[in-house]
Every structure is written in C-alpha cells, then in structure tokens.
PDB file of C-alpha atoms and ligand atoms in Angstrom:
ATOM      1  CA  UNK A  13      19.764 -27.453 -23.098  1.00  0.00           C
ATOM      2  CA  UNK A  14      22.606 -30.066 -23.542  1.00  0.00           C
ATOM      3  CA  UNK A  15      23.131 -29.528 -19.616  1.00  0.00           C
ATOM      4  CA  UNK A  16      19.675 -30.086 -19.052  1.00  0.00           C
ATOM      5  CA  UNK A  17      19.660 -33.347 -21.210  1.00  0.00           C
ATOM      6  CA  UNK A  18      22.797 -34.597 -19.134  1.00  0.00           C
ATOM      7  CA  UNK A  19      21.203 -33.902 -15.852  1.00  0.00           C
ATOM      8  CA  UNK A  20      17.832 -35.931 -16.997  1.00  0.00           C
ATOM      9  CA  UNK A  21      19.908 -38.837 -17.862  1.00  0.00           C
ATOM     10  CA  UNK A  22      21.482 -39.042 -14.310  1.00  0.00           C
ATOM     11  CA  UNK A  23      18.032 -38.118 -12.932  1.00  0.00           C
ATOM     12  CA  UNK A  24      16.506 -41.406 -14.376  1.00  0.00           C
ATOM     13  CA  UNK A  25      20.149 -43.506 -13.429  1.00  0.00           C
ATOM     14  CA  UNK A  26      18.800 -42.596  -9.577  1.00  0.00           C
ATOM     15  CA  UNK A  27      14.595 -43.100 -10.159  1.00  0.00           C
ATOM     16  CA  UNK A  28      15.432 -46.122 -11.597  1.00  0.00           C
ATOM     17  CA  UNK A  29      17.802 -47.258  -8.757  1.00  0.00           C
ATOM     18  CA  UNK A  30      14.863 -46.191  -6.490  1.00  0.00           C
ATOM     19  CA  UNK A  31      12.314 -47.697  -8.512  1.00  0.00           C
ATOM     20  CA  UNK A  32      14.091 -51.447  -7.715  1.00  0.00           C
ATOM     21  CA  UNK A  33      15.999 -50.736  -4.583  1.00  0.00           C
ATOM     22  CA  UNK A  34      13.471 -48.216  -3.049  1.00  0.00           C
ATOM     23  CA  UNK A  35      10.307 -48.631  -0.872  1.00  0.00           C
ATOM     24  CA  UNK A  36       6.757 -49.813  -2.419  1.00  0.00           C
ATOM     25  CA  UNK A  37       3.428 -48.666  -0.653  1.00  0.00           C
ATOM     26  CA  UNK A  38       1.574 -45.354  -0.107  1.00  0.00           C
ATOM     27  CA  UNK A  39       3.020 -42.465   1.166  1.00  0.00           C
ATOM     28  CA  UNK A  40       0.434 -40.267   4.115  1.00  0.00           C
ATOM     29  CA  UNK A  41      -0.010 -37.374   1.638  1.00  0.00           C
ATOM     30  CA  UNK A  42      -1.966 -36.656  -1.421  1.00  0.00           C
ATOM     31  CA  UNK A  43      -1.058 -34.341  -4.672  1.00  0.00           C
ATOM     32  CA  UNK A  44      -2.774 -31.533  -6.243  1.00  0.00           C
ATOM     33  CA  UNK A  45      -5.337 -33.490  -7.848  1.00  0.00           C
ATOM     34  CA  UNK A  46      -6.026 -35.546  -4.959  1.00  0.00           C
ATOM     35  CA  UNK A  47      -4.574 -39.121  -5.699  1.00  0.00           C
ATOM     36  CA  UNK A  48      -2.417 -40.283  -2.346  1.00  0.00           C
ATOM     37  CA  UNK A  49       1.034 -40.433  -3.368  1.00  0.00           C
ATOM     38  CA  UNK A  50       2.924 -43.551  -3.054  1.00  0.00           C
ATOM     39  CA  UNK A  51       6.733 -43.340  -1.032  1.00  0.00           C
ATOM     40  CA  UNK A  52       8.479 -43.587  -4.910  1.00  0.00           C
ATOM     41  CA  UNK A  53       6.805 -40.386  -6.313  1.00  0.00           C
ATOM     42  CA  UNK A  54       7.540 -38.668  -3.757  1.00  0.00           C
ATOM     43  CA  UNK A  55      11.622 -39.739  -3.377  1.00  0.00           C
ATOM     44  CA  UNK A  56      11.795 -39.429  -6.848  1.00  0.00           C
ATOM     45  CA  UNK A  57      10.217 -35.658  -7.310  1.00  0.00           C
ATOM     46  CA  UNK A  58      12.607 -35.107  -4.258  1.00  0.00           C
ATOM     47  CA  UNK A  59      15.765 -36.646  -6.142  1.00  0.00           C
ATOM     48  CA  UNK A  60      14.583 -34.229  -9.551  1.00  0.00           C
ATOM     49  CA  UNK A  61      14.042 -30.833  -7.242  1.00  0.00           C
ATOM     50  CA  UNK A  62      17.358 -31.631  -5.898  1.00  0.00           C
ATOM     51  CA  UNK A  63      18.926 -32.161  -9.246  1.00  0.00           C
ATOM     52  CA  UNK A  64      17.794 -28.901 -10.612  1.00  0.00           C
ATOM     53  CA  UNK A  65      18.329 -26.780  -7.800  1.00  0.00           C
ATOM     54  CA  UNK A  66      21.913 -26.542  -9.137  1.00  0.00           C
ATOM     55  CA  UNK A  67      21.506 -25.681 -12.633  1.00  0.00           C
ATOM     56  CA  UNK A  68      21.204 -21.615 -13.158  1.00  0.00           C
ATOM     57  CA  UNK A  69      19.370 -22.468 -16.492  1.00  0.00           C
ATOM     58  CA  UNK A  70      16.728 -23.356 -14.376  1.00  0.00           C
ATOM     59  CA  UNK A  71      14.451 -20.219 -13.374  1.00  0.00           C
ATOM     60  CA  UNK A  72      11.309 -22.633 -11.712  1.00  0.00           C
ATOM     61  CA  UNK A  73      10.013 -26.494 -11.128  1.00  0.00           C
ATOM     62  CA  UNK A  74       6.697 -27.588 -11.099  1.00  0.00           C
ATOM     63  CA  UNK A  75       6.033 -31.154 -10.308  1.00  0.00           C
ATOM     64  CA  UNK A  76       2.595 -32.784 -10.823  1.00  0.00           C
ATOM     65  CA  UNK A  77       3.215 -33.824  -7.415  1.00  0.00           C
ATOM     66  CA  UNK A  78       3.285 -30.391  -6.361  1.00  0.00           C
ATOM     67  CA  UNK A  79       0.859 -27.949  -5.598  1.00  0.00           C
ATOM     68  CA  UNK A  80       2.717 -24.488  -6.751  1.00  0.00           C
ATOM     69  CA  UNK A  81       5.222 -24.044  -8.800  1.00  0.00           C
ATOM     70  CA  UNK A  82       8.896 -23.710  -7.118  1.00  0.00           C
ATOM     71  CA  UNK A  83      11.256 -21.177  -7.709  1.00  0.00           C
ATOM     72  CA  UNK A  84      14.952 -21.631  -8.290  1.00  0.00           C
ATOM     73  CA  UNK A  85      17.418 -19.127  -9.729  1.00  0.00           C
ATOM     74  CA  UNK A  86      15.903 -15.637 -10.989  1.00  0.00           C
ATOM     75  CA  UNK A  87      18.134 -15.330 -13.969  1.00  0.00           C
ATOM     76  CA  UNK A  88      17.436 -18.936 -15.200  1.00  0.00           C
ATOM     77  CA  UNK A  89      15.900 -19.323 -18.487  1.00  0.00           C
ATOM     78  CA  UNK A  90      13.585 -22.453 -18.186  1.00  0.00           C
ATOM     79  CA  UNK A  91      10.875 -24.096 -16.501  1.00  0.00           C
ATOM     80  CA  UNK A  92      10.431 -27.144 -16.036  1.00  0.00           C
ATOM     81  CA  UNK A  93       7.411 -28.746 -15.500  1.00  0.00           C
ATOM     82  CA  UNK A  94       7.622 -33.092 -14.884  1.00  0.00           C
ATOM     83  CA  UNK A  95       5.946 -36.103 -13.620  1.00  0.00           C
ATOM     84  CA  UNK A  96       8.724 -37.730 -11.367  1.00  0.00           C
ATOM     85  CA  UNK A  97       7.384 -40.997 -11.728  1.00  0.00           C
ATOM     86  CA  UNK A  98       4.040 -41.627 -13.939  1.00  0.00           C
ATOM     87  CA  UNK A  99       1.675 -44.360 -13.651  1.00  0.00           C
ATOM     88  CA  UNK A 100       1.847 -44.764  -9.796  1.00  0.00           C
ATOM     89  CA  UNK A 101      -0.970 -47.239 -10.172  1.00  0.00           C
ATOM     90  CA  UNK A 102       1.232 -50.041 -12.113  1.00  0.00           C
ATOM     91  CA  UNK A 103       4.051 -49.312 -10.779  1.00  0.00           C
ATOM     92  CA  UNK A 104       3.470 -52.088  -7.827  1.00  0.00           C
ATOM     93  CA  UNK A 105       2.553 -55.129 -10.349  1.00  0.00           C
ATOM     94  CA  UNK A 106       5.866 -54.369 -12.005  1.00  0.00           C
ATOM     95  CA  UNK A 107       4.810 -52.879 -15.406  1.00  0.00           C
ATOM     96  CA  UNK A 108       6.718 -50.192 -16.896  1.00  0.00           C
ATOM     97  CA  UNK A 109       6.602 -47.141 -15.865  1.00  0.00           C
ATOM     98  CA  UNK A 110       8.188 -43.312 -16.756  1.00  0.00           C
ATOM     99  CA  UNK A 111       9.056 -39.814 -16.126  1.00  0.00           C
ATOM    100  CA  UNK A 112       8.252 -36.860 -18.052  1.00  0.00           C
ATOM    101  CA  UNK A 113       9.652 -33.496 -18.388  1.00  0.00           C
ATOM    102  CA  UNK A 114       8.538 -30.230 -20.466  1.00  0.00           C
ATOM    103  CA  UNK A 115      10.768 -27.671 -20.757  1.00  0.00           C
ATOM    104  CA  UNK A 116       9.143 -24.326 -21.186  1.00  0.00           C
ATOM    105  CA  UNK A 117      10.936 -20.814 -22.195  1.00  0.00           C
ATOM    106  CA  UNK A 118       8.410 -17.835 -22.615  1.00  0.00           C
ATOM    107  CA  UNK A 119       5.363 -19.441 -21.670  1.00  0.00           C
ATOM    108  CA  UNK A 120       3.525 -22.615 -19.920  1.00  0.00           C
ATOM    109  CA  UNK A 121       1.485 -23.827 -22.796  1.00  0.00           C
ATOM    110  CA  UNK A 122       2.216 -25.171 -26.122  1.00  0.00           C
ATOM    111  CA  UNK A 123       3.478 -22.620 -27.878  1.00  0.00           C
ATOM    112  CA  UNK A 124       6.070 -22.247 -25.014  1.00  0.00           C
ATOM    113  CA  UNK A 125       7.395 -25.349 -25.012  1.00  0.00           C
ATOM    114  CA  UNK A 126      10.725 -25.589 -26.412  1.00  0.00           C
ATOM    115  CA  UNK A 127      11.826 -29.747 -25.469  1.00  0.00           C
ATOM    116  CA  UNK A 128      10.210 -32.766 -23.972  1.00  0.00           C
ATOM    117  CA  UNK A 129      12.147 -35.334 -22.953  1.00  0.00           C
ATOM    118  CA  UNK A 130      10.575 -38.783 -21.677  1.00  0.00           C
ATOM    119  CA  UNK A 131      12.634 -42.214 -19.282  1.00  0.00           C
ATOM    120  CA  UNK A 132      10.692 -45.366 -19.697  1.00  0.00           C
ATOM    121  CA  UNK A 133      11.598 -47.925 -16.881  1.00  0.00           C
ATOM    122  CA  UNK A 134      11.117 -51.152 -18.098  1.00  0.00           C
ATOM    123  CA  UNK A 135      12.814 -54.229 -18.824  1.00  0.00           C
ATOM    124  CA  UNK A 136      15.467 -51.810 -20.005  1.00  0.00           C
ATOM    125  CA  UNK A 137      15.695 -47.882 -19.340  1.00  0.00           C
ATOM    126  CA  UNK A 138      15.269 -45.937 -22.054  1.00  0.00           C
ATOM    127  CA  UNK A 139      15.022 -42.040 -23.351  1.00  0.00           C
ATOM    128  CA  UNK A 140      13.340 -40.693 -25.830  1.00  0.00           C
ATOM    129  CA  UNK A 141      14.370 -36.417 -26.156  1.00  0.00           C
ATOM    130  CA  UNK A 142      12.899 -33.700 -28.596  1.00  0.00           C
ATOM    131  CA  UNK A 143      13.743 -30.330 -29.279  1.00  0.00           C
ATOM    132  CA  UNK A 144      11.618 -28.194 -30.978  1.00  0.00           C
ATOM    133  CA  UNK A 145      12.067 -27.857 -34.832  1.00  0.00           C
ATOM    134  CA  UNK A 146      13.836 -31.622 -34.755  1.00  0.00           C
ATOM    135  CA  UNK A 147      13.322 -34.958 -34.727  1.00  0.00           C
ATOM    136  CA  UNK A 148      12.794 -37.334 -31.518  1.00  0.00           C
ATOM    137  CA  UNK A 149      16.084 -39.145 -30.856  1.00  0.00           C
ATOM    138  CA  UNK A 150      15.966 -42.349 -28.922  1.00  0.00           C
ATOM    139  CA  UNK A 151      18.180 -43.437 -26.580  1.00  0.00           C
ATOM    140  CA  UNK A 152      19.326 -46.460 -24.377  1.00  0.00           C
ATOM    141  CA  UNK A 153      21.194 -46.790 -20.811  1.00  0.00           C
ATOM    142  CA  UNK A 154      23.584 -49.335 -21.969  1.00  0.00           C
ATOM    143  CA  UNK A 155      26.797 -50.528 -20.177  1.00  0.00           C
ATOM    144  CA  UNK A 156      26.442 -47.355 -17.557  1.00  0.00           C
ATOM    145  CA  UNK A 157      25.488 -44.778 -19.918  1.00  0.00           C
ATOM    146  CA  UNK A 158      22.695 -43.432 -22.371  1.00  0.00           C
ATOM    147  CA  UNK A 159      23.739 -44.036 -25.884  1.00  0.00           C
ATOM    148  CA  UNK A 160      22.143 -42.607 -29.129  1.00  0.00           C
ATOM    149  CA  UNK A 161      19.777 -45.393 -30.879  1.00  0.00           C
ATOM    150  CA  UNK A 162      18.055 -43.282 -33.295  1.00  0.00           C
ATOM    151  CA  UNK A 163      15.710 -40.819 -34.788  1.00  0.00           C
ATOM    152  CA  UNK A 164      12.117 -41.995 -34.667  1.00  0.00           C
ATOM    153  CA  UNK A 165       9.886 -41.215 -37.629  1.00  0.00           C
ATOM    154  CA  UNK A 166       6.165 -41.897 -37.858  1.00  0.00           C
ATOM    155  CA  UNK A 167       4.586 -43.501 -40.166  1.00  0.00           C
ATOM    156  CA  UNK A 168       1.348 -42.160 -42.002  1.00  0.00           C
ATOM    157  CA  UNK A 169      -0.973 -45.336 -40.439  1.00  0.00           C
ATOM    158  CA  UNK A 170      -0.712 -47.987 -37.475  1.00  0.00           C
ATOM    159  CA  UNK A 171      -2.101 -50.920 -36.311  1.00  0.00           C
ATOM    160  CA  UNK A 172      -2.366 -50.747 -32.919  1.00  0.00           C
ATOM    161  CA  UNK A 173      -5.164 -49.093 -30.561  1.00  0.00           C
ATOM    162  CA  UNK A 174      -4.703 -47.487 -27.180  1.00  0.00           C
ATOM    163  CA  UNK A 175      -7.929 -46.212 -25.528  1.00  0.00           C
ATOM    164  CA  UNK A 176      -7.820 -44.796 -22.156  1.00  0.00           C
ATOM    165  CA  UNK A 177     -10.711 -44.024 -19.762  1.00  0.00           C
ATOM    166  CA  UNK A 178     -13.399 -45.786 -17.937  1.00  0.00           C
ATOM    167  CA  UNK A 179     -15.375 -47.099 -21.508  1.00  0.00           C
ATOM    168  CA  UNK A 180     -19.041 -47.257 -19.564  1.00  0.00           C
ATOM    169  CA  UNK A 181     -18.140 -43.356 -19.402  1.00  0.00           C
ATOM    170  CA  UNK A 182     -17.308 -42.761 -22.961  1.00  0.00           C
ATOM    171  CA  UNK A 183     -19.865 -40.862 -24.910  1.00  0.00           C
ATOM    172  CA  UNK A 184     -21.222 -42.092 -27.761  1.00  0.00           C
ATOM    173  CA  UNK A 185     -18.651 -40.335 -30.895  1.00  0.00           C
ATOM    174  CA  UNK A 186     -15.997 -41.715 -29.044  1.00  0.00           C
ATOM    175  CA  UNK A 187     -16.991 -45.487 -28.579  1.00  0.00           C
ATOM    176  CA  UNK A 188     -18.072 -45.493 -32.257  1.00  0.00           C
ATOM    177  CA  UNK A 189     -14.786 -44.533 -32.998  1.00  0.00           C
ATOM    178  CA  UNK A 190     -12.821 -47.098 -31.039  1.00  0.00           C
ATOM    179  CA  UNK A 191     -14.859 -49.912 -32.154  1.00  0.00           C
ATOM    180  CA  UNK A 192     -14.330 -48.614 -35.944  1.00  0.00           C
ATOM    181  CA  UNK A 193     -11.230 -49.065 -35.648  1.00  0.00           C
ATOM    182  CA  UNK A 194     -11.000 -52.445 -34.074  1.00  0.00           C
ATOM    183  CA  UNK A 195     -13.329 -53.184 -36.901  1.00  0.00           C
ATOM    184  CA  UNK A 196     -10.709 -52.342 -39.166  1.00  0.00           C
ATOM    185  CA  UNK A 197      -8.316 -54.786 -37.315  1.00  0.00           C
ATOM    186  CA  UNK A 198      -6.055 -52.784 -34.864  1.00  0.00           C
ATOM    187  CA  UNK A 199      -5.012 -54.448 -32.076  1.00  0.00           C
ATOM    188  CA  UNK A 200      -5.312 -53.660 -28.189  1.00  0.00           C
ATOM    189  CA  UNK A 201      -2.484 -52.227 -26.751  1.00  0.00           C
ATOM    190  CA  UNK A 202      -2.926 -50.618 -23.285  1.00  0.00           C
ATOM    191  CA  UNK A 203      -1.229 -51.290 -20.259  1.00  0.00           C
ATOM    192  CA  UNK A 204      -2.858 -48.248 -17.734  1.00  0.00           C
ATOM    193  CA  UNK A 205       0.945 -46.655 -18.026  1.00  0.00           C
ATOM    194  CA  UNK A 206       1.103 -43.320 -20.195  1.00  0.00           C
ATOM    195  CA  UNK A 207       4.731 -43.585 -20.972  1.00  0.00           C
ATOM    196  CA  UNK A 208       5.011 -47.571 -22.155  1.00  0.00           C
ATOM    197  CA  UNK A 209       1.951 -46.948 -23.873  1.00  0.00           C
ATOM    198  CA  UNK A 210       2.609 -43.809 -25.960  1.00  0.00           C
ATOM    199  CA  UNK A 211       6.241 -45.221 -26.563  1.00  0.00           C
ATOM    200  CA  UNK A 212       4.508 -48.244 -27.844  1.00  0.00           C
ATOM    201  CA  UNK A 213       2.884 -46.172 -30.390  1.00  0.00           C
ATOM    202  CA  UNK A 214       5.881 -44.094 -31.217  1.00  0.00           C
ATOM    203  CA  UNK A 215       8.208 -46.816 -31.530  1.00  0.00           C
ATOM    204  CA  UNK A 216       5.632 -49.064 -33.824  1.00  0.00           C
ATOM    205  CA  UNK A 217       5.104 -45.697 -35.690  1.00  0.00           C
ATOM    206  CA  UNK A 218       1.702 -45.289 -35.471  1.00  0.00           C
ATOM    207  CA  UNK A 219      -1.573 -46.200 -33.918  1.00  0.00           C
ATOM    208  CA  UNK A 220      -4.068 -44.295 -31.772  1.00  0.00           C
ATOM    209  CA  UNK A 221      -3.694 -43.532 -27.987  1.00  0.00           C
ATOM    210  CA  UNK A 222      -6.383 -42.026 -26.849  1.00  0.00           C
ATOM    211  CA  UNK A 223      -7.917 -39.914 -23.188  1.00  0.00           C
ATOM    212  CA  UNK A 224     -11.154 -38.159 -23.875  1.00  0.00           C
ATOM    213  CA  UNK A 225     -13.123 -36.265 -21.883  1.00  0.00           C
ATOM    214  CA  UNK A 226     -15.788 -38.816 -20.615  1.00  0.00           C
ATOM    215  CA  UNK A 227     -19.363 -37.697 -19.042  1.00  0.00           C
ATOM    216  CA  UNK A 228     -17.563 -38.157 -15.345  1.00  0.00           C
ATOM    217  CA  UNK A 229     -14.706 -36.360 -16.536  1.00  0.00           C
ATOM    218  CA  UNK A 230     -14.985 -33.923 -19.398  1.00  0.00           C
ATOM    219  CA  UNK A 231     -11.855 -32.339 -19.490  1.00  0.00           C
ATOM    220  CA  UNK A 232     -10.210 -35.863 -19.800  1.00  0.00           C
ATOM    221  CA  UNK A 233      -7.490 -37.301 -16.774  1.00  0.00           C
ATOM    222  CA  UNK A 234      -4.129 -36.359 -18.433  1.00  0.00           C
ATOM    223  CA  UNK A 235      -2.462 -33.075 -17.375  1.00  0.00           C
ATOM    224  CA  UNK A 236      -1.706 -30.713 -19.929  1.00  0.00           C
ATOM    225  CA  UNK A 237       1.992 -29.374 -18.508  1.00  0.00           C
ATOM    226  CA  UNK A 238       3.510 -32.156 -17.394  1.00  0.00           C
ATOM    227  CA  UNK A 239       2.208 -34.866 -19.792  1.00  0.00           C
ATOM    228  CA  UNK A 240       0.339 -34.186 -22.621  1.00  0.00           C
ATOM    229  CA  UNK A 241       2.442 -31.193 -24.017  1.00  0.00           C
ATOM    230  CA  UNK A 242       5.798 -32.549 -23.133  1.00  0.00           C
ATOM    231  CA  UNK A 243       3.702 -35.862 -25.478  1.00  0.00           C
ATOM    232  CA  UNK A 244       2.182 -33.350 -27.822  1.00  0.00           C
ATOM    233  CA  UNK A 245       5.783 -32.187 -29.407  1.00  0.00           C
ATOM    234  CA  UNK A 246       7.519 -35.430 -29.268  1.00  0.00           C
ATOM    235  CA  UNK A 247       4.210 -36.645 -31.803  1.00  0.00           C
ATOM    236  CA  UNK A 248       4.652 -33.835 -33.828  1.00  0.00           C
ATOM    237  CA  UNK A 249       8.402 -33.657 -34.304  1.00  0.00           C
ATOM    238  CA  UNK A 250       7.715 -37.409 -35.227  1.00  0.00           C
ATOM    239  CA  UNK A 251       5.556 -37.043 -38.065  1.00  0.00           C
ATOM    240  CA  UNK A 252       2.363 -38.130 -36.119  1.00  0.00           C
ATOM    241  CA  UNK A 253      -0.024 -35.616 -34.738  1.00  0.00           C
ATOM    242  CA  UNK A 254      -1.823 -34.681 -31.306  1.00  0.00           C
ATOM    243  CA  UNK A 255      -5.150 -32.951 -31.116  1.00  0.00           C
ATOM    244  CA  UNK A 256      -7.412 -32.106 -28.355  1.00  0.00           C
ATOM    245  CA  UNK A 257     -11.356 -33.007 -28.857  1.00  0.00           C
ATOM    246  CA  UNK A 258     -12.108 -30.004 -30.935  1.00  0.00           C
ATOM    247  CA  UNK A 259      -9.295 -31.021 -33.554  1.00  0.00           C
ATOM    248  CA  UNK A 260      -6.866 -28.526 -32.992  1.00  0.00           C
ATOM    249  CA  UNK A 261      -2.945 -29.096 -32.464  1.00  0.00           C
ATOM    250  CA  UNK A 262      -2.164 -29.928 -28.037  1.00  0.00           C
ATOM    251  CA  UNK A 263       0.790 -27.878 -28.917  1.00  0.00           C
ATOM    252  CA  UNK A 264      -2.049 -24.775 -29.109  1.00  0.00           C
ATOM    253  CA  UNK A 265      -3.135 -25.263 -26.082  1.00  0.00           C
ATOM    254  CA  UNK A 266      -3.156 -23.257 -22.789  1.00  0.00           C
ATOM    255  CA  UNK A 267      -3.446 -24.624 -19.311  1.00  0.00           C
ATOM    256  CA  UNK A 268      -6.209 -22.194 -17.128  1.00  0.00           C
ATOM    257  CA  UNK A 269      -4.464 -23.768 -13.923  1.00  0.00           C
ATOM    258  CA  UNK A 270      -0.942 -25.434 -13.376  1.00  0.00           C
ATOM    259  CA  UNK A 271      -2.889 -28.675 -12.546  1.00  0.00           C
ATOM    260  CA  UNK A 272      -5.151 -28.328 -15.802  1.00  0.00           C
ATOM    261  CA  UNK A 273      -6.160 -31.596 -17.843  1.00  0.00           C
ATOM    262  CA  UNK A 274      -7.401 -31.831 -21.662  1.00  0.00           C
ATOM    263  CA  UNK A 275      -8.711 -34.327 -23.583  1.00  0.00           C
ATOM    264  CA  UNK A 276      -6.049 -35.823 -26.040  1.00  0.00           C
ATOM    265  CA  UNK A 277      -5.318 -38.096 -28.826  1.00  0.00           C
ATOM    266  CA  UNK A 278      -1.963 -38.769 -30.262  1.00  0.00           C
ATOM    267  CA  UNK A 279      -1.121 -40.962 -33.249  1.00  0.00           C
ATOM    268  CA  UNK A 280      -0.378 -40.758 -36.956  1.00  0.00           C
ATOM    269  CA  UNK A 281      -1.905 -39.061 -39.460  1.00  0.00           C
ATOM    270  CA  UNK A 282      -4.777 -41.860 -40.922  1.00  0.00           C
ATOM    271  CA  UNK A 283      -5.966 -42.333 -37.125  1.00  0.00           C
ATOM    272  CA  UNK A 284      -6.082 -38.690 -35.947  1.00  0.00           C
ATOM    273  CA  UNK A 285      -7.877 -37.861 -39.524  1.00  0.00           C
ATOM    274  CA  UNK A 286     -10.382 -40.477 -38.044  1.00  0.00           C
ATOM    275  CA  UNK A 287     -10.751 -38.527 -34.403  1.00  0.00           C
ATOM    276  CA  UNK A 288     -11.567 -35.416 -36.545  1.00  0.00           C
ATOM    277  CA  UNK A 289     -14.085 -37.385 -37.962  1.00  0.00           C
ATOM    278  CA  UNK A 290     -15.963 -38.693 -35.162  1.00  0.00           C
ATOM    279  CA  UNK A 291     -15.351 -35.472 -33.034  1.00  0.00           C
ATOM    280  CA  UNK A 292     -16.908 -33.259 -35.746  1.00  0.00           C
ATOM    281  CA  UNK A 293     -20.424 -31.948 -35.055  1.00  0.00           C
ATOM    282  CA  UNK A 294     -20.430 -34.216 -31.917  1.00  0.00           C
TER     283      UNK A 294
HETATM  284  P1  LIG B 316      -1.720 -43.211 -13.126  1.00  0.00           P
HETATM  285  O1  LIG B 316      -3.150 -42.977 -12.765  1.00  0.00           O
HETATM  286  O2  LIG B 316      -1.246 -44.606 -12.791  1.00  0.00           O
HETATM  287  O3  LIG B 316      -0.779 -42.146 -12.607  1.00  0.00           O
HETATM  288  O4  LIG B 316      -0.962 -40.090 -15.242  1.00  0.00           O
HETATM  289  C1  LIG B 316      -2.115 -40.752 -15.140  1.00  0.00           C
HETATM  290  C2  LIG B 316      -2.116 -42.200 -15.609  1.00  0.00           C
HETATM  291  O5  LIG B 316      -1.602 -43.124 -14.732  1.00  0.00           O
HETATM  292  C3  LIG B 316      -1.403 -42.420 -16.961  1.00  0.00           C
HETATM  293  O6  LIG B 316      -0.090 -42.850 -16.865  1.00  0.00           O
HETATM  294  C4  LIG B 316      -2.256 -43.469 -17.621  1.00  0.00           C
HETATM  295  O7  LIG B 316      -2.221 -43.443 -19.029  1.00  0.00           O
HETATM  296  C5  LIG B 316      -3.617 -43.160 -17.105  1.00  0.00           C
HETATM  297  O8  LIG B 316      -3.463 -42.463 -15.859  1.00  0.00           O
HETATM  298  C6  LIG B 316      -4.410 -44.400 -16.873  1.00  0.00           C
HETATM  299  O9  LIG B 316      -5.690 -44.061 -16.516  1.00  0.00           O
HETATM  300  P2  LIG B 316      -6.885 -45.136 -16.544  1.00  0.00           P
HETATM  301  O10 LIG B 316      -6.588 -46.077 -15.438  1.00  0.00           O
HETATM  302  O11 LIG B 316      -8.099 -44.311 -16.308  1.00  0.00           O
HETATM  303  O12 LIG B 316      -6.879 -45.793 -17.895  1.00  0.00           O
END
C-alpha cells in the first residue's frame, strides 16, 4: 500500500504539471456515461494507466473515463478504480479541481474497499489518504515533496451547506431539508467541483454535501466506484458519516454496473441525523 501511496503522489506531481502546462478544450471522444471528454482527462487517465502498469500490486484499473475495466498483472492484489481528473466542467474557469482513487481488495463495493486516497489542485496541491480502520491523514506538496500535515477529525456538527443537483429537480423531502438548514444558518458552500467541495467540508469538520437522486435523475450523478466510495471511507474514518437515500452506510453499497451512480450525502453526525429525517417515509 505504501508503494501505492508513493506512486499517487508522483501521479498528482505530473496531473498537476498538466493541469497548468497542458492543453485546455474538448477532446473528440466521450466516456462511459456520455459526457465528451476534455484533452486533460484524457492525458491525465493516460499518465495514471501508465503509472500503474508497473506496479505488480496492481491486478486491474478502471477509470471513470473508461468503459471496461483494464487488466494489469494476474498476481496483483488490488484494483484500482479513479477519476483522473474530476470536475472537468470547472476545470477551464480555473477552480480547483481533483483526482480520486479507491483501492479495492476482494470486492468492488464498499465492503471491498480497503483505502481512498484524494489530490486537490488548487491554489496549492494537496492529499488527503485513508486506510481502512485509521484516520484520514492530510498532506501537502511543499518544497518538491508531499509532507504529513495531519490527521483530520470531524466534528459532531458544521456550519456549512453543500447541495448538489439541478434544485428545480429536487423532490420535495429534499428541498425541505436544504432550506431547514439554511434556516438554521449554514452557509453556502458549493463550487460544482466534488473534491474542493467535500475537502471543504472535511477540513471545516463538518457540514452537509449533498447529490440526491432528483426526478431527472434518480439514482443521483456521482459514481459509486470511483467517487463516492473512495468519499464514503475517508467520512467515516473521519468521524463524519455517508449514507445513501435510504439511510444506510455508502460503504454498504454495491455497484450493479462499473459505471453505477447512487444518491449520497456526506457530513457529520447532527446533519446526516437530519437526512435520515427528511428521507424517512419519503
Ligand atoms: P463534473 O460534472 O464537472 O465532472 O463528477 C461529477 C461532478 O463534476 C462533480 O465533481 C461535482 O460535484 C458534480 O459533478 C457537479 O454537478 P452539478 O453541476 O450537477 O452540481
């Protein structure tokens, strides 16, 4: 796993090169759940597939910008499933942006994940890494290398709100429960970005971020393998919590497809007690 870390960190040293040296515009091709890729997801899920084809730990990749899942050594233990470069559609006006990675052992779902390890690129790069049955450690690339900030801990309540999805689409539960809690004075914090936004609620140590399934879209936006599990463990090693819209713990939950999506909420414990709430009988 420690090899794994170490070949994250100079995974993100080259996406973030790429990100500010590298082309900006749309790519000709589209991923598995149809959005047209821009030129940096795909150079970056090309810089991570060649990364990993050296390590033997590694038995298979699969990229959210990939259809199937890839093979590499037989005997390796892991699988890796990632989003080279998440929140293509910010990632032009300059907001921060990330990569996520779950590593898997004996199974792709929640119980089978074993670390998540997350790069925001912003004003400065950043790591955040969790292993199963441990806290979150956060790190920094300072002075050419990643160095060892702290443990992150969650708080029991927050104060700050993240609600994703298009809101005319929201049913009904869900709305009331946003606007309860700006009622109860959290702020808005969304920026459209996954990564800044969920660090944002991590690093303030609590707080609600929230994708539901909406009447459009159900089973919510946000892919279960490559972001909201890898998510999912890093809340819950925290302190906080992550549920799905039936209450029950993301880190239960198992994909039907490689490319499937669930609702999710992540936060601490006062503001997922309140999703349970709203989401109860609805
Ligand atoms: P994007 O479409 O830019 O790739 O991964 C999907 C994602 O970004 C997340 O990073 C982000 O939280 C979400 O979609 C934003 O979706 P909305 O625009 O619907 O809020």
């Amino acid at each position: 796993m420690k090899e794994i870390i170490k070949k994250i960190e100079t995974i993100a040293i080259d996406i973030d090169r790429l990100i500010k040296e590298g082309e900006s515009g749309y790519s000709q091709n589209s991923n598995a759940t149809g959005d047209v890729q821009l030129k940096l997801d795909v150079q970056s899920d090309t810089i991570i597939e060649e990364h990993f084809a050296t390590m033997p730990q590694i038995k298979a990749i699969i990229s959210e910008e990939k259809e199937e899942q890839l093979d590499l050594h037989e005997d390796g233990e892991y699988t890796v499933c990632y989003d080279p470069l998440d929140g293509s559609s910010i990632v032009d006006f300059n907001l921060s942006v990330g990569s996520i990675f779950g590593i898997y052992k004996d199974s792709l779902d929640g119980k089978g994940i074993v670390a998540s390890i997350y790069v925001v690129y912003g004003p400065r790069v950043e790591m955040v890494v969790t292993i199963r049955g441990q806290k979150p450690k956060l790190y920094r690339y300072l002075n050419g290398a990643f160095r060892e900030q702290r443990e992150i801990t969650m708080d029991t309540k927050g104060k700050i709100n993240a609600p994703g999805g298009t809101q005319k689409n929201w049913y009904p539960h869900h709305k009331a429960l946003i606007e309860s809690l700006f009622n109860e004075g959290y702020r808005l914090r969304y920026s459209g970005g996954m990564v800044p936004d969920l660090h944002q609620v991590l690093l303030k140590k609590g707080g609600l971020f929230s994708y539901p399934g909406t009447t459009d879209k159900p089973k919510g936006k946000l892919r279960a393998l490559f972001e909201v599990i890898p998510f999912a463990l890093t809340f819950t090693q925290a302190g906080g919590n992550a549920i799905d819209d039936k209450g029950v713990s993301l880190l239960e939950f198992s994909p039907s497809f490689l490319h499937d999506t669930t609702p999710c909420f992540f936060g601490s414990e006062y503001e997922i007690n309140k999703v349970k709430e709203a989401y109860n009988g609805a």
